[in-house]
Amino acid sequence: MQTSIDAPAVAAGWHDGKKHLWPLALLVPVLPFLAYALWQAGAGPAAWWLTPAVVFGLIPVIDVLLGDDGENPPDDVARRLQEVRYYRWITFLFLPAQYAALLLGAWVWTRGGLGLAGAAGLVATIGIVNGLAINTAHELGHKRETVERWMSKIALAPTGYGHFYVEHNRGHHVRVATPEDPASARLGESFYSFWPRTVWGSLISAWRLEIGRFRLRRKSPWTLRNNLLNAGLMTVVLFALLIAVFGWRLVPFLLLQAIVGFSLLEAVNYLEHYGLCRRRTATGRFEKVDPRHSWNSDRVVTNVFLFQLQRHSDHHANPLRRYQTLRSFDVSPRLPGGYASMVLLALVPPLWYRVMNPRVLAHYGGDLNLANRNPRAEARLRRRY
């Protein structure tokens, strides 16, 4: 194994195959342009369903065909890979592609002629692009560099989910896999019950965190230094500019694609920690986060498209670790598929429970008391398990 201090050489030597796969992460924001070309060529409304078909159809199939990648970079190589700027530029480039897709969607929507099926497909398409952009914002927002943190907020603006920047880093990462976390799904809780709890709960938590930060400094939170306010202002300015250019007819499109986008994020949140729970220590506090508290998947293609978000256990244990160096651990509970297929499964609660509840119980050796349980489903869970 080469241990040269030349970071680019290490990246080329260790990640030679993967290195050239990472630009595929930019494919999704390009798909709307291909859909537009097909639409112009006479493919009809079906053209606008290309992006959902690729993300939730083609990618899971390729994942199954290619299988898992459990390879981890050695520590010395990982330290050097952290500094290779090539990987940062992949995340940077997602943003202009994201905004170009949003502009295309806005133009097509106001131009008309879509029909109901085409309009729904366009909303789904741009919503998926901006939903995946939240994942890019997630990667950028965890870093110490100021430019990356501001880019994280820019990526969140089209979905109006700027509070994610605050809540995820300072709320979710502190309370993950506990009943106190609005972004950790409970055993026996459907996605449709989780959605309002996490959307509203995360927003309230983010505001309280920012209020607390300013209270400690004895300053008013009503300032643009408040991360909720400056991130929210980005959304207001973006939407105002788009409406000024394309007209008021654009409002339903902007709202609907935003809902699709942040709902995709929350579907991913739902599956990442479903039923997992940290134990309380003798002091009454929750134990330290470790690889047992996140569901993992090593499906190759989905990991490329999501900047290895599926290696979620290592991310929570080491949130500053960059995506190209995230590792897989044997002790982490495993999802039976990649995120794309699991999101679809989550939309059908009876199937989700049938697949995932036994896995949660197996992870805890059959002891239901160790899981993060939905209080409303307690009696049902006791009878069933």
Coordinates of C-alpha atoms in Angstrom, one line a residue:
M1 CA 0.0 0.0 0.0
Q2 CA 1.4 3.4 -1.0
T3 CA 1.8 5.8 1.9
S4 CA 3.0 8.8 0.0
I5 CA 2.2 12.2 1.5
D6 CA 1.1 13.3 -2.0
A7 CA -2.6 13.4 -1.4
P8 CA -3.8 13.4 -5.0
A9 CA -1.5 10.4 -5.7
V10 CA -3.1 8.6 -2.7
A11 CA -6.5 9.3 -4.0
A12 CA -5.7 8.0 -7.5
G13 CA -4.0 5.0 -6.1
W14 CA -6.5 3.9 -3.4
H15 CA -9.8 5.2 -4.9
D16 CA -8.9 4.9 -8.6
G17 CA -12.1 3.2 -9.4
K18 CA -14.4 5.1 -7.1
K19 CA -12.8 8.4 -7.9
H20 CA -14.2 8.3 -11.4
L21 CA -17.6 7.3 -10.2
W22 CA -18.2 10.4 -8.0
P23 CA -19.2 12.7 -10.9
L24 CA -22.3 10.4 -11.3
A25 CA -23.6 12.2 -8.2
L26 CA -24.2 15.1 -10.6
L27 CA -26.4 13.0 -12.9
V28 CA -29.7 13.6 -11.1
P29 CA -29.8 17.4 -11.6
V30 CA -29.0 16.7 -15.3
L31 CA -31.9 14.4 -15.8
P32 CA -34.5 17.2 -16.0
F33 CA -32.7 18.4 -19.1
L34 CA -32.8 15.0 -20.7
A35 CA -36.5 14.8 -19.8
Y36 CA -37.1 18.2 -21.5
A37 CA -35.4 16.9 -24.6
L38 CA -37.6 13.8 -24.7
W39 CA -40.6 16.0 -24.1
Q40 CA -39.7 18.2 -27.0
A41 CA -39.1 15.1 -29.1
G42 CA -42.7 14.1 -28.6
A43 CA -42.4 11.7 -25.7
G44 CA -45.4 13.4 -24.0
P45 CA -46.0 13.7 -20.2
A46 CA -44.2 10.4 -19.5
A47 CA -40.9 12.2 -20.2
W48 CA -41.2 14.2 -17.0
W49 CA -41.3 10.9 -15.0
L50 CA -37.8 10.0 -16.2
T51 CA -36.1 11.3 -13.0
P52 CA -38.3 9.4 -10.6
A53 CA -38.0 6.3 -12.7
V54 CA -34.2 6.5 -12.6
V55 CA -33.9 7.3 -8.9
F56 CA -36.5 4.8 -7.6
G57 CA -36.4 2.2 -10.4
L58 CA -33.1 1.9 -12.3
I59 CA -30.7 2.7 -9.4
P60 CA -32.2 0.1 -7.0
V61 CA -31.9 -2.5 -9.8
I62 CA -28.3 -1.7 -10.5
D63 CA -27.6 -1.7 -6.7
V64 CA -28.9 -5.3 -6.6
L65 CA -26.8 -6.3 -9.6
L66 CA -23.6 -4.7 -8.3
G67 CA -24.1 -5.7 -4.6
D68 CA -22.3 -4.2 -1.7
D69 CA -18.9 -2.5 -1.3
G70 CA -17.6 -3.1 2.2
E71 CA -14.1 -1.8 1.5
N72 CA -12.7 0.8 4.0
P73 CA -9.7 3.0 3.4
P74 CA -6.9 2.5 5.9
D75 CA -6.5 5.3 8.4
D76 CA -3.4 6.7 6.9
V77 CA -5.0 6.8 3.5
A78 CA -8.2 8.3 4.9
R79 CA -6.3 11.2 6.4
R80 CA -4.8 12.1 3.1
L81 CA -8.1 11.6 1.2
Q82 CA -9.7 14.1 3.5
E83 CA -7.5 16.8 1.9
V84 CA -8.1 16.0 -1.7
R85 CA -10.0 18.9 -3.1
Y86 CA -11.3 16.9 -6.1
Y87 CA -14.0 15.4 -3.8
R88 CA -15.1 18.9 -2.6
W89 CA -15.5 20.2 -6.1
I90 CA -18.0 17.4 -6.8
T91 CA -20.2 18.7 -4.0
F92 CA -19.7 22.3 -5.1
L93 CA -20.7 21.6 -8.7
F94 CA -24.0 20.1 -7.5
L95 CA -25.4 23.6 -6.6
P96 CA -25.2 25.2 -10.1
A97 CA -26.7 22.0 -11.6
Q98 CA -29.4 22.1 -9.0
Y99 CA -30.3 25.8 -9.7
A100 CA -30.2 25.2 -13.4
A101 CA -32.7 22.4 -13.1
L102 CA -34.9 24.7 -10.9
L103 CA -34.8 27.4 -13.6
L104 CA -35.7 24.9 -16.2
G105 CA -38.6 23.6 -14.2
A106 CA -39.9 27.1 -13.6
W107 CA -39.7 28.0 -17.3
V108 CA -41.5 24.8 -18.4
W109 CA -44.2 25.2 -15.7
T110 CA -45.1 28.8 -16.7
R111 CA -44.8 27.9 -20.4
G112 CA -47.8 25.6 -20.0
G113 CA -48.9 22.6 -22.1
L114 CA -47.9 20.0 -19.5
G115 CA -51.2 18.5 -18.7
L116 CA -51.9 17.1 -15.2
A117 CA -49.6 14.1 -15.6
G118 CA -46.8 16.2 -17.0
A119 CA -47.1 18.8 -14.3
A120 CA -47.1 16.1 -11.6
G121 CA -44.0 14.6 -13.2
L122 CA -42.2 18.0 -13.3
V123 CA -43.0 18.7 -9.7
A124 CA -41.7 15.2 -8.7
T125 CA -38.6 15.7 -10.9
I126 CA -37.5 19.1 -9.5
G127 CA -38.6 18.0 -6.0
I128 CA -36.2 15.0 -6.2
V129 CA -33.4 17.2 -7.4
N130 CA -33.8 19.6 -4.6
G131 CA -34.4 16.8 -2.1
L132 CA -31.0 15.3 -3.1
A133 CA -29.6 18.8 -2.8
I134 CA -30.5 18.7 0.9
N135 CA -28.1 15.7 1.1
T136 CA -25.4 17.8 -0.5
A137 CA -26.2 20.6 2.0
H138 CA -25.8 17.9 4.7
E139 CA -22.3 17.1 3.5
L140 CA -21.3 20.8 3.2
G141 CA -23.0 21.9 6.5
H142 CA -20.9 19.6 8.7
K143 CA -17.6 21.2 7.6
R144 CA -15.7 23.9 9.4
E145 CA -14.9 26.0 6.3
T146 CA -17.2 29.1 6.1
V147 CA -17.7 28.8 2.4
E148 CA -19.0 25.3 2.6
R149 CA -21.4 26.2 5.4
W150 CA -22.8 29.1 3.3
M151 CA -23.1 26.8 0.3
S152 CA -25.1 24.4 2.5
K153 CA -27.7 27.2 3.1
I154 CA -27.8 28.0 -0.6
A155 CA -28.6 24.3 -1.4
L156 CA -31.4 24.4 1.2
A157 CA -33.1 27.5 -0.2
P158 CA -35.2 25.9 -2.9
T159 CA -36.9 23.7 -0.4
G160 CA -37.3 26.3 2.3
Y161 CA -35.6 24.0 4.7
G162 CA -32.9 26.2 6.0
H163 CA -33.6 25.3 9.6
F164 CA -32.1 21.8 8.7
Y165 CA -28.7 23.5 8.9
V166 CA -29.2 24.3 12.6
E167 CA -31.3 21.4 13.8
H168 CA -29.4 18.6 12.1
N169 CA -25.9 19.7 13.3
R170 CA -26.8 20.8 16.8
G171 CA -30.0 19.0 17.5
H172 CA -30.2 15.7 15.7
H173 CA -26.6 14.8 16.2
V174 CA -26.9 15.3 19.9
R175 CA -30.2 13.5 20.4
V176 CA -30.1 10.9 17.6
A177 CA -31.6 7.5 18.4
T178 CA -33.4 8.7 21.5
P179 CA -37.1 9.4 22.1
E180 CA -36.2 13.1 22.4
D181 CA -35.2 13.4 18.7
P182 CA -37.9 14.4 16.2
A183 CA -35.8 13.0 13.4
S184 CA -35.4 9.5 14.8
A185 CA -38.3 7.3 13.9
R186 CA -39.8 5.0 16.5
L187 CA -40.6 1.3 16.2
G188 CA -44.2 0.9 15.1
E189 CA -44.4 4.5 13.8
S190 CA -45.4 4.8 10.2
F191 CA -43.8 7.3 7.9
Y192 CA -47.1 9.2 7.7
S193 CA -47.1 9.7 11.5
F194 CA -43.4 10.5 11.5
W195 CA -43.7 13.2 8.8
P196 CA -45.6 15.8 10.8
R197 CA -43.8 15.0 14.0
T198 CA -40.3 15.5 12.4
V199 CA -41.2 18.5 10.1
W200 CA -42.8 20.5 12.9
G201 CA -40.5 19.2 15.7
S202 CA -37.3 20.0 13.8
L203 CA -38.4 23.5 13.0
I204 CA -39.3 24.2 16.7
S205 CA -36.1 22.6 17.9
A206 CA -34.0 24.7 15.5
W207 CA -35.6 27.9 16.6
R208 CA -35.0 27.0 20.3
L209 CA -31.4 26.2 19.6
E210 CA -30.8 29.6 17.9
I211 CA -32.7 31.4 20.7
G212 CA -30.5 29.7 23.2
R213 CA -27.4 30.6 21.3
F214 CA -28.2 34.3 21.4
R215 CA -29.5 34.2 25.0
L216 CA -26.0 32.9 26.1
R217 CA -24.5 35.9 24.3
R218 CA -27.1 38.2 25.8
K219 CA -28.1 39.4 22.4
S220 CA -31.3 39.6 20.4
P221 CA -32.0 36.7 18.0
W222 CA -33.7 39.1 15.6
T223 CA -30.6 39.6 13.5
L224 CA -29.3 38.2 10.2
R225 CA -26.7 36.5 12.2
N226 CA -29.5 34.1 13.2
N227 CA -29.0 31.1 11.0
L228 CA -32.7 30.5 10.7
L229 CA -33.4 34.0 9.6
N230 CA -30.6 34.3 7.1
A231 CA -31.3 30.9 5.6
G232 CA -35.0 31.7 5.5
L233 CA -34.3 35.0 3.8
M234 CA -32.4 33.1 1.1
T235 CA -35.6 31.2 0.3
V236 CA -37.7 34.4 0.3
V237 CA -35.3 36.2 -2.0
L238 CA -35.0 33.2 -4.3
F239 CA -38.8 32.7 -4.6
A240 CA -39.4 36.4 -5.0
L241 CA -36.9 36.6 -7.9
L242 CA -38.4 33.6 -9.6
I243 CA -41.9 34.9 -9.2
A244 CA -40.8 38.3 -10.6
V245 CA -39.3 36.7 -13.7
F246 CA -41.9 34.0 -14.3
G247 CA -45.1 35.4 -12.7
W248 CA -47.5 34.3 -10.0
R249 CA -48.4 31.2 -11.8
L250 CA -45.1 29.8 -10.5
V251 CA -46.2 29.8 -6.8
P252 CA -47.9 26.4 -6.8
F253 CA -44.9 24.8 -8.5
L254 CA -42.5 26.3 -6.0
L255 CA -44.5 25.2 -3.0
L256 CA -45.2 21.7 -4.3
Q257 CA -41.6 20.9 -5.4
A258 CA -40.4 22.2 -1.9
I259 CA -42.8 19.8 -0.2
V260 CA -41.6 16.9 -2.4
G261 CA -38.0 17.8 -1.7
F262 CA -38.1 18.0 2.1
S263 CA -40.4 15.0 2.3
L264 CA -37.7 13.0 0.5
L265 CA -35.3 14.1 3.1
E266 CA -37.6 13.1 5.9
A267 CA -38.2 9.7 4.3
V268 CA -34.5 9.2 4.5
N269 CA -34.5 10.4 8.1
Y270 CA -37.2 7.9 8.8
L271 CA -35.2 4.9 7.8
E272 CA -31.8 5.9 9.1
H273 CA -32.5 5.3 12.8
Y274 CA -35.8 3.5 12.8
G275 CA -36.4 1.8 16.2
L276 CA -32.8 2.2 17.3
C277 CA -32.2 3.6 20.8
R278 CA -29.3 4.6 22.9
R279 CA -29.3 3.4 26.5
R280 CA -29.3 5.7 29.5
T281 CA -26.2 5.5 31.7
A282 CA -26.1 5.6 35.5
T283 CA -25.9 9.4 35.4
G284 CA -29.2 9.5 33.5
R285 CA -27.7 10.7 30.3
F286 CA -27.8 8.7 27.0
E287 CA -24.7 6.7 26.1
K288 CA -22.3 8.0 23.4
V289 CA -23.4 7.6 19.8
D290 CA -21.7 4.6 18.2
P291 CA -22.1 2.5 15.0
R292 CA -25.0 0.5 16.5
H293 CA -27.3 3.5 16.4
S294 CA -27.7 4.0 12.7
W295 CA -28.9 1.7 9.9
N296 CA -26.2 1.2 7.2
S297 CA -26.2 0.1 3.6
D298 CA -23.2 -0.5 1.4
R299 CA -25.0 -0.5 -1.9
V300 CA -22.5 0.9 -4.4
V301 CA -24.6 3.1 -6.7
T302 CA -26.8 4.7 -4.1
N303 CA -23.7 5.5 -2.1
V304 CA -22.2 7.3 -5.0
F305 CA -25.4 9.3 -5.6
L306 CA -25.7 10.2 -1.9
F307 CA -22.1 10.9 -1.1
Q308 CA -22.0 7.8 1.0
L309 CA -24.8 8.9 3.3
Q310 CA -25.7 5.3 3.7
R311 CA -22.5 4.8 5.7
H312 CA -24.5 6.6 8.4
S313 CA -22.9 5.0 11.4
D314 CA -19.5 6.4 10.7
H315 CA -21.0 9.8 9.9
H316 CA -22.6 10.0 13.3
A317 CA -19.6 8.8 15.1
N318 CA -17.3 11.2 13.1
P319 CA -19.5 14.0 11.7
L320 CA -16.5 16.0 10.3
R321 CA -15.2 13.1 8.3
R322 CA -15.7 13.7 4.6
Y323 CA -17.8 11.4 2.5
Q324 CA -14.9 9.8 0.5
T325 CA -13.5 8.5 3.8
L326 CA -16.6 7.1 5.5
R327 CA -16.3 3.5 6.7
S328 CA -18.5 0.5 7.1
F329 CA -18.7 -1.4 10.4
D330 CA -19.7 -5.0 11.1
V331 CA -21.5 -4.0 14.3
S332 CA -23.9 -1.6 12.4
P333 CA -27.4 -2.9 11.7
R334 CA -27.9 -3.4 8.0
L335 CA -30.8 -2.4 5.8
P336 CA -31.9 -5.0 3.3
G337 CA -31.6 -2.6 0.4
G338 CA -30.3 0.8 -0.6
Y339 CA -32.0 4.0 0.4
A340 CA -33.9 4.4 -2.8
S341 CA -35.7 1.0 -2.5
M342 CA -36.1 1.5 1.3
V343 CA -37.9 4.9 0.8
L344 CA -40.4 3.2 -1.4
L345 CA -40.9 0.5 1.2
A346 CA -41.4 3.1 3.9
L347 CA -44.4 4.5 1.9
V348 CA -46.3 1.2 2.5
P349 CA -46.3 0.8 6.3
P350 CA -47.5 -2.9 6.5
L351 CA -44.7 -4.0 4.2
W352 CA -42.2 -1.7 6.1
Y353 CA -43.2 -3.2 9.5
R354 CA -43.0 -6.7 8.1
V355 CA -39.5 -6.2 6.8
M356 CA -38.0 -3.9 9.4
N357 CA -39.6 -4.7 12.8
P358 CA -38.1 -8.1 13.0
R359 CA -34.7 -6.6 12.1
V360 CA -35.0 -4.1 15.0
L361 CA -35.9 -6.9 17.4
A362 CA -33.0 -9.1 16.1
H363 CA -30.6 -6.2 16.7
Y364 CA -31.7 -6.1 20.3
G365 CA -31.7 -9.8 20.8
G366 CA -35.4 -9.9 20.9
D367 CA -35.7 -7.5 23.8
L368 CA -38.4 -5.0 22.8
N369 CA -37.6 -2.8 25.8
L370 CA -34.3 -1.8 24.3
A371 CA -35.9 -0.3 21.1
N372 CA -37.1 3.3 20.6
R373 CA -40.8 2.5 20.6
N374 CA -43.8 4.5 19.4
P375 CA -46.0 5.0 22.6
R376 CA -49.1 4.8 20.4
A377 CA -48.1 1.4 19.1
E378 CA -46.9 0.0 22.5
A379 CA -49.8 -2.4 23.0
R380 CA -49.7 -3.6 19.4
L381 CA -46.0 -4.2 19.6
R382 CA -46.3 -6.1 22.9
R383 CA -49.0 -8.4 21.4
R384 CA -47.1 -9.0 18.2
Y385 CA -43.5 -9.4 19.6

